Short mmCIF file of C-alpha atoms and ligand atoms in Angstrom, two decimals:
data_model
loop_
_atom_site.label_atom_id
_atom_site.label_comp_id
_atom_site.label_asym_id
_atom_site.label_seq_id
_atom_site.Cartn_x
_atom_site.Cartn_y
_atom_site.Cartn_z
CA MET A 1 -69.06 -98.68 17.19
CA GLU A 2 -71.95 -96.27 16.82
CA ILE A 3 -71.42 -92.52 17.09
CA PHE A 4 -73.40 -92.57 20.35
CA ASP A 5 -70.92 -95.04 21.89
CA ILE A 6 -67.90 -93.05 20.72
CA LYS A 7 -69.37 -89.86 22.21
CA ASN A 8 -69.85 -91.70 25.50
CA LYS A 9 -66.33 -93.07 25.40
CA ILE A 10 -65.06 -89.49 25.10
CA LYS A 11 -67.39 -88.20 27.82
CA GLU A 12 -66.42 -90.95 30.25
CA SER A 13 -62.65 -90.71 29.81
CA ASN A 14 -60.57 -89.43 32.68
CA GLN A 15 -57.84 -88.03 30.47
CA ILE A 16 -57.78 -87.59 26.69
CA THR A 17 -54.71 -86.99 24.55
CA VAL A 18 -55.29 -85.71 21.04
CA LEU A 19 -52.45 -86.18 18.57
CA THR A 20 -52.82 -83.80 15.66
CA GLY A 21 -51.14 -83.44 12.27
CA ALA A 22 -51.42 -81.14 9.28
CA GLY A 23 -54.87 -82.50 8.39
CA ILE A 24 -56.58 -80.72 11.30
CA SER A 25 -55.61 -77.38 9.75
CA GLN A 26 -56.47 -78.30 6.15
CA GLU A 27 -59.95 -76.76 6.50
CA SER A 28 -58.28 -73.57 7.77
CA GLY A 29 -56.58 -73.28 4.39
CA ILE A 30 -53.15 -74.51 5.41
CA PRO A 31 -51.81 -76.98 2.84
CA THR A 32 -50.81 -80.42 4.18
CA PHE A 33 -47.25 -81.59 3.51
CA ARG A 34 -48.00 -84.69 1.52
CA GLY A 35 -51.24 -83.50 -0.09
CA LYS A 36 -51.57 -82.09 -3.60
CA ASP A 37 -50.68 -78.52 -2.53
CA GLY A 38 -47.66 -79.68 -0.58
CA LEU A 39 -45.09 -78.51 -3.13
CA TRP A 40 -43.50 -75.05 -3.28
CA LYS A 41 -41.48 -74.13 -6.41
CA ASN A 42 -41.20 -77.89 -6.94
CA PHE A 43 -39.59 -78.46 -3.54
CA LYS A 44 -40.99 -80.92 -1.02
CA ALA A 45 -40.89 -80.23 2.73
CA GLU A 46 -38.18 -82.89 3.01
CA ASP A 47 -35.99 -80.81 0.63
CA LEU A 48 -36.34 -77.59 2.64
CA ALA A 49 -36.94 -78.47 6.28
CA THR A 50 -33.43 -79.78 6.84
CA PRO A 51 -30.22 -78.42 8.41
CA ASP A 52 -28.46 -79.22 5.15
CA ALA A 53 -30.85 -77.16 2.99
CA PHE A 54 -30.53 -74.27 5.45
CA SER A 55 -26.73 -74.26 5.48
CA LYS A 56 -26.64 -74.42 1.65
CA ASN A 57 -29.28 -71.77 1.05
CA PRO A 58 -30.70 -69.98 4.11
CA LYS A 59 -32.44 -67.39 1.94
CA LEU A 60 -34.40 -70.03 0.02
CA VAL A 61 -35.41 -71.84 3.20
CA TRP A 62 -36.45 -68.56 4.83
CA GLU A 63 -38.49 -67.59 1.72
CA TRP A 64 -40.40 -70.86 2.06
CA TYR A 65 -40.96 -70.21 5.77
CA GLU A 66 -42.04 -66.64 5.12
CA MET A 67 -44.63 -67.89 2.61
CA ARG A 68 -45.90 -70.37 5.23
CA ARG A 69 -45.74 -67.79 8.04
CA GLU A 70 -48.00 -65.50 6.01
CA ILE A 71 -50.53 -68.31 5.49
CA CYS A 72 -50.45 -69.28 9.18
CA GLN A 73 -50.79 -65.70 10.37
CA LYS A 74 -53.83 -65.07 8.17
CA ALA A 75 -55.45 -68.44 8.91
CA ASN A 76 -58.17 -68.91 11.47
CA PRO A 77 -58.83 -72.00 13.55
CA ASN A 78 -61.68 -74.18 12.27
CA PRO A 79 -64.45 -75.97 14.24
CA ALA A 80 -62.07 -78.83 15.12
CA HIS A 81 -59.55 -76.54 16.85
CA TYR A 82 -62.34 -74.60 18.57
CA LYS A 83 -64.15 -77.70 19.82
CA LEU A 84 -60.96 -79.09 21.40
CA SER A 85 -60.33 -75.76 23.09
CA GLU A 86 -63.91 -75.61 24.36
CA TRP A 87 -63.58 -79.16 25.70
CA GLU A 88 -60.48 -78.09 27.62
CA SER A 89 -62.23 -75.18 29.28
CA LEU A 90 -65.28 -77.29 30.16
CA HIS A 91 -63.62 -80.50 31.33
CA LYS A 92 -59.90 -79.74 31.95
CA ASN A 93 -58.94 -83.29 31.02
CA ILE A 94 -57.53 -82.95 27.53
CA TYR A 95 -54.01 -82.54 26.18
CA ILE A 96 -53.01 -81.79 22.62
CA ILE A 97 -49.75 -83.10 21.23
CA THR A 98 -49.36 -81.55 17.80
CA GLN A 99 -46.93 -81.95 14.95
CA ASN A 100 -48.18 -78.65 13.57
CA VAL A 101 -46.15 -75.46 13.79
CA ASP A 102 -49.07 -73.31 12.58
CA ASN A 103 -50.12 -71.88 15.99
CA LEU A 104 -53.81 -72.62 15.37
CA HIS A 105 -54.45 -74.64 18.53
CA LYS A 106 -53.18 -71.69 20.56
CA LYS A 107 -55.19 -69.23 18.48
CA ALA A 108 -58.30 -71.30 19.23
CA GLY A 109 -57.59 -70.90 22.94
CA SER A 110 -56.20 -74.32 23.93
CA LYS A 111 -53.64 -74.15 26.74
CA ASN A 112 -52.46 -77.74 27.29
CA ILE A 113 -50.50 -78.02 24.06
CA ILE A 114 -47.23 -79.68 23.28
CA GLU A 115 -45.74 -78.50 20.01
CA LEU A 116 -43.55 -81.44 19.06
CA HIS A 117 -42.06 -79.68 16.03
CA GLY A 118 -41.96 -76.15 17.47
CA ASN A 119 -43.81 -73.06 16.29
CA ILE A 120 -43.41 -71.27 12.99
CA PHE A 121 -43.45 -67.83 14.66
CA SER A 122 -40.57 -68.67 16.98
CA VAL A 123 -36.96 -68.00 15.92
CA ARG A 124 -33.58 -68.69 17.45
CA CYS A 125 -30.00 -67.74 16.71
CA THR A 126 -27.72 -70.27 15.01
CA MET A 127 -24.74 -69.00 17.07
CA CYS A 128 -25.75 -67.53 20.43
CA ASN A 129 -28.60 -68.26 22.86
CA PHE A 130 -30.96 -65.59 21.48
CA LYS A 131 -34.55 -66.73 21.06
CA ASP A 132 -37.81 -64.91 20.34
CA ASN A 133 -41.04 -66.89 20.71
CA TYR A 134 -43.15 -64.62 18.56
CA VAL A 135 -41.86 -62.85 15.47
CA PRO A 136 -44.90 -62.13 13.30
CA TYR A 137 -44.99 -62.04 9.49
CA PRO A 138 -43.50 -60.10 7.66
CA LEU A 139 -39.81 -60.23 8.49
CA LYS A 140 -37.85 -57.03 8.03
CA GLU A 141 -35.15 -58.85 6.10
CA ILE A 142 -34.64 -62.31 4.61
CA PRO A 143 -32.74 -64.08 5.97
CA PRO A 144 -33.21 -62.42 9.37
CA LEU A 145 -30.17 -61.72 11.55
CA CYS A 146 -29.66 -61.97 15.30
CA PRO A 147 -30.15 -58.66 17.16
CA LYS A 148 -27.51 -59.76 19.68
CA CYS A 149 -24.67 -61.14 17.54
CA ASN A 150 -25.70 -60.52 13.92
CA SER A 151 -25.51 -64.22 12.98
CA LEU A 152 -28.25 -66.00 11.04
CA LEU A 153 -31.53 -66.61 12.80
CA ARG A 154 -33.38 -69.85 12.05
CA PRO A 155 -36.96 -71.01 12.55
CA ASN A 156 -37.25 -72.53 16.03
CA VAL A 157 -38.69 -75.78 14.70
CA VAL A 158 -37.54 -79.38 14.42
CA TRP A 159 -36.18 -80.24 10.99
CA PHE A 160 -35.74 -83.66 9.39
CA GLY A 161 -32.64 -85.29 10.81
CA GLU A 162 -32.69 -83.18 13.99
CA TYR A 163 -33.22 -84.33 17.53
CA TYR A 164 -36.44 -83.58 19.36
CA ASN A 165 -36.18 -81.65 22.59
CA PRO A 166 -35.83 -84.46 25.15
CA LYS A 167 -37.90 -82.57 27.75
CA ILE A 168 -40.77 -82.25 25.29
CA LEU A 169 -40.59 -85.94 24.40
CA GLU A 170 -40.53 -86.91 28.06
CA GLU A 171 -43.51 -84.70 28.78
CA SER A 172 -45.41 -86.19 25.81
CA LYS A 173 -44.75 -89.73 27.03
CA ASN A 174 -45.88 -88.85 30.55
CA ILE A 175 -49.11 -87.33 29.31
CA LEU A 176 -49.80 -90.31 27.08
CA SER A 177 -49.07 -92.80 29.84
CA SER A 178 -51.65 -91.22 32.13
CA SER A 179 -54.34 -91.00 29.41
CA ASP A 180 -57.13 -93.49 28.94
CA LEU A 181 -58.14 -92.30 25.47
CA VAL A 182 -56.10 -91.19 22.48
CA VAL A 183 -57.57 -89.43 19.45
CA ILE A 184 -55.38 -89.16 16.35
CA ILE A 185 -56.41 -86.51 13.86
CA GLY A 186 -55.07 -85.64 10.41
CA THR A 187 -51.66 -87.24 10.26
CA SER A 188 -50.38 -89.48 7.48
CA GLY A 189 -48.04 -91.23 9.89
CA ASN A 190 -44.87 -90.70 7.88
CA VAL A 191 -42.71 -89.13 10.57
CA SER A 192 -41.22 -91.66 12.96
CA VAL A 193 -41.38 -89.99 16.39
CA PRO A 194 -45.11 -89.09 16.33
CA VAL A 195 -45.90 -92.54 14.93
CA TYR A 196 -43.86 -94.13 17.71
CA LEU A 197 -45.75 -92.09 20.34
CA ALA A 198 -49.09 -93.14 18.86
CA LEU A 199 -48.28 -96.84 18.42
CA ASP A 200 -46.70 -97.10 21.85
CA VAL A 201 -49.85 -95.89 23.60
CA ILE A 202 -52.11 -97.98 21.33
CA HIS A 203 -50.10 -101.13 21.99
CA ARG A 204 -50.36 -100.55 25.71
CA GLY A 205 -54.08 -101.05 25.23
CA VAL A 206 -55.28 -97.44 25.53
CA PHE A 207 -58.49 -96.94 23.54
CA SER A 208 -57.75 -95.16 20.24
CA ILE A 209 -59.85 -93.25 17.73
CA GLU A 210 -58.56 -91.89 14.42
CA ILE A 211 -60.17 -89.18 12.31
CA ASN A 212 -58.88 -88.79 8.75
CA PRO A 213 -60.51 -88.73 5.30
CA GLU A 214 -57.76 -91.12 4.11
CA GLU A 215 -56.28 -94.14 5.83
CA SER A 216 -52.86 -93.58 7.39
CA SER A 217 -50.04 -95.83 8.52
CA ILE A 218 -51.72 -95.87 11.95
CA THR A 219 -55.26 -96.80 10.81
CA GLN A 220 -54.83 -100.58 11.03
CA HIS A 221 -53.81 -100.27 14.69
CA VAL A 222 -56.63 -98.10 16.08
CA ASN A 223 -59.81 -99.30 17.78
CA VAL A 224 -62.06 -96.95 15.80
CA TYR A 225 -61.31 -95.31 12.45
CA ILE A 226 -63.66 -92.53 11.37
CA LYS A 227 -63.29 -91.57 7.74
CA GLY A 228 -63.97 -87.84 7.49
CA LYS A 229 -62.80 -84.29 7.89
CA ALA A 230 -61.69 -83.00 11.27
CA GLY A 231 -63.85 -79.86 11.11
CA GLU A 232 -66.97 -81.96 10.59
CA ILE A 233 -66.26 -84.96 12.82
CA VAL A 234 -64.61 -83.42 15.91
CA PRO A 235 -67.61 -81.20 16.85
CA LYS A 236 -69.94 -84.21 16.50
CA LEU A 237 -67.85 -86.47 18.76
CA PHE A 238 -66.75 -83.98 21.42
CA ASP A 239 -70.26 -83.18 22.47
CA SER A 240 -70.99 -83.14 26.18
CA SER A 241 -74.76 -82.69 25.76
CA ASN A 242 -76.97 -85.77 25.81
P1 OAD B 301 -49.16 -84.95 6.09
O1 OAD B 301 -49.25 -83.90 5.05
O2 OAD B 301 -48.15 -86.03 5.89
O3 OAD B 301 -50.57 -85.68 6.26
C1 OAD B 301 -51.75 -84.95 6.40
C2 OAD B 301 -52.88 -85.92 6.73
O4 OAD B 301 -54.05 -85.17 6.95
C3 OAD B 301 -53.18 -86.96 5.63
O5 OAD B 301 -53.28 -88.25 6.22
C4 OAD B 301 -54.55 -86.49 5.11
O6 OAD B 301 -55.35 -87.58 4.67
C5 OAD B 301 -55.13 -85.83 6.34
N1 OAD B 301 -56.19 -84.82 6.08
C6 OAD B 301 -56.35 -84.04 4.98
N2 OAD B 301 -57.41 -83.24 5.12
C7 OAD B 301 -57.94 -83.50 6.35
C8 OAD B 301 -59.06 -82.99 7.08
N3 OAD B 301 -59.84 -82.03 6.59
N4 OAD B 301 -59.30 -83.51 8.31
C9 OAD B 301 -58.51 -84.49 8.83
N5 OAD B 301 -57.45 -85.00 8.18
C10 OAD B 301 -57.17 -84.52 6.95
O7 OAD B 301 -48.99 -84.22 7.49
P2 OAD B 301 -48.42 -84.74 8.88
O8 OAD B 301 -48.74 -86.19 9.06
O9 OAD B 301 -48.85 -83.79 9.92
O10 OAD B 301 -42.62 -82.28 9.93
O11 OAD B 301 -46.88 -84.58 8.64
C11 OAD B 301 -46.01 -84.77 9.69
C12 OAD B 301 -44.78 -83.92 9.55
O12 OAD B 301 -44.20 -84.01 8.25
C13 OAD B 301 -44.98 -82.41 9.72
O13 OAD B 301 -45.10 -82.03 11.05
C14 OAD B 301 -43.74 -81.88 9.10
C15 OAD B 301 -43.86 -82.67 7.84
O14 OAD B 301 -42.87 -82.66 6.96
C16 OAD B 301 -41.52 -81.51 10.01
O15 OAD B 301 -41.44 -80.45 9.43
C17 OAD B 301 -40.43 -82.08 10.87
ZN1 ZN B 302 -27.04 -64.48 18.10
#
C-alpha cells in the first residue's frame, strides 16, 4: 500500500483506535522497557513492577518509580502524541488505548484515552481506599505514606501478575469493537492483555496498521507494517489535507 492510500484509509475511517506502547514516547526521551536503556541498577521492569518486589522492598520499588516519575514529569510529548491529539480535536473519531503510564498523551491534549496500565503520577493506599490521581515528582518521603491511615502508598498502576480493572478492559473492548481501523504504535507485543486486544480486533477483520522501527509479535498479523519512528511517521499519515 502506498502512503497516499494509507492516508486515505485513515481519513475515510469512521472510528480509529490507536494502541500505543513505550515506543511512542521513545523520542520524548523516555526509555522503553525492553530496549537498551531498559535496565535500572541491573533490574528489569519484570523484577520491579510486581506485587512481590513491592512487598519485599517497597523503598527500592519506589526509588525506581521516583526516577521514572522525574523523567516523565520533565518529558514533553513529541510530534506523534501531538498529531493524535490534533486529530481528535479536528475529527472527534479517535480513541487511544495506551500501555504507557507516562501521561504524555494527556499532556499533548488528547481526551479519549484509556490508560490500561494506569498512570505513574497516581497513587493509592495499600490498606484503605485513599487515592490521589496526581502526585507530582518529587515525593516528600520514600516510600510515601497514606495521609489517612499512615500505611504504605503504592503507584496506582497495573503490575505483572495483577488483574486489569475489568471496567477498563470492558471499555477497551467496546471501543475496539466499534472501530473500523486500528493503528498499533511502538509496542513489542510481550504483554498478553494488550496483545490479546490487538489480535482480537485484527482477527475480526478490522483494518490494521503498525508503526514500529522493529518488527513485533504483532507484525505478521497486521494489514500494513510501516517500519519507522512514531514521531516521523504519525504526522505523515494522520494528515487531513489533500
Ligand atoms: P517495550 O519496551 O516492550 O517495546 C517498545 C517497542 O517500541 C519496541 O517494539 C520498539 O521497537 C518500539 N520503538 C522504539 N522506538 C520507537 C519509536 N521511536 N517509534 C515507534 N516505536 C518505537 O514496550 P511495551 O511494548 O510498551 O507493563 O511494553 C509493554 C509493557 O511492558 C509496559 O506497559 C510495561 C512493561 O513492562 C507494565 O508495567 C505492566
Ligand atoms: Zn490509607
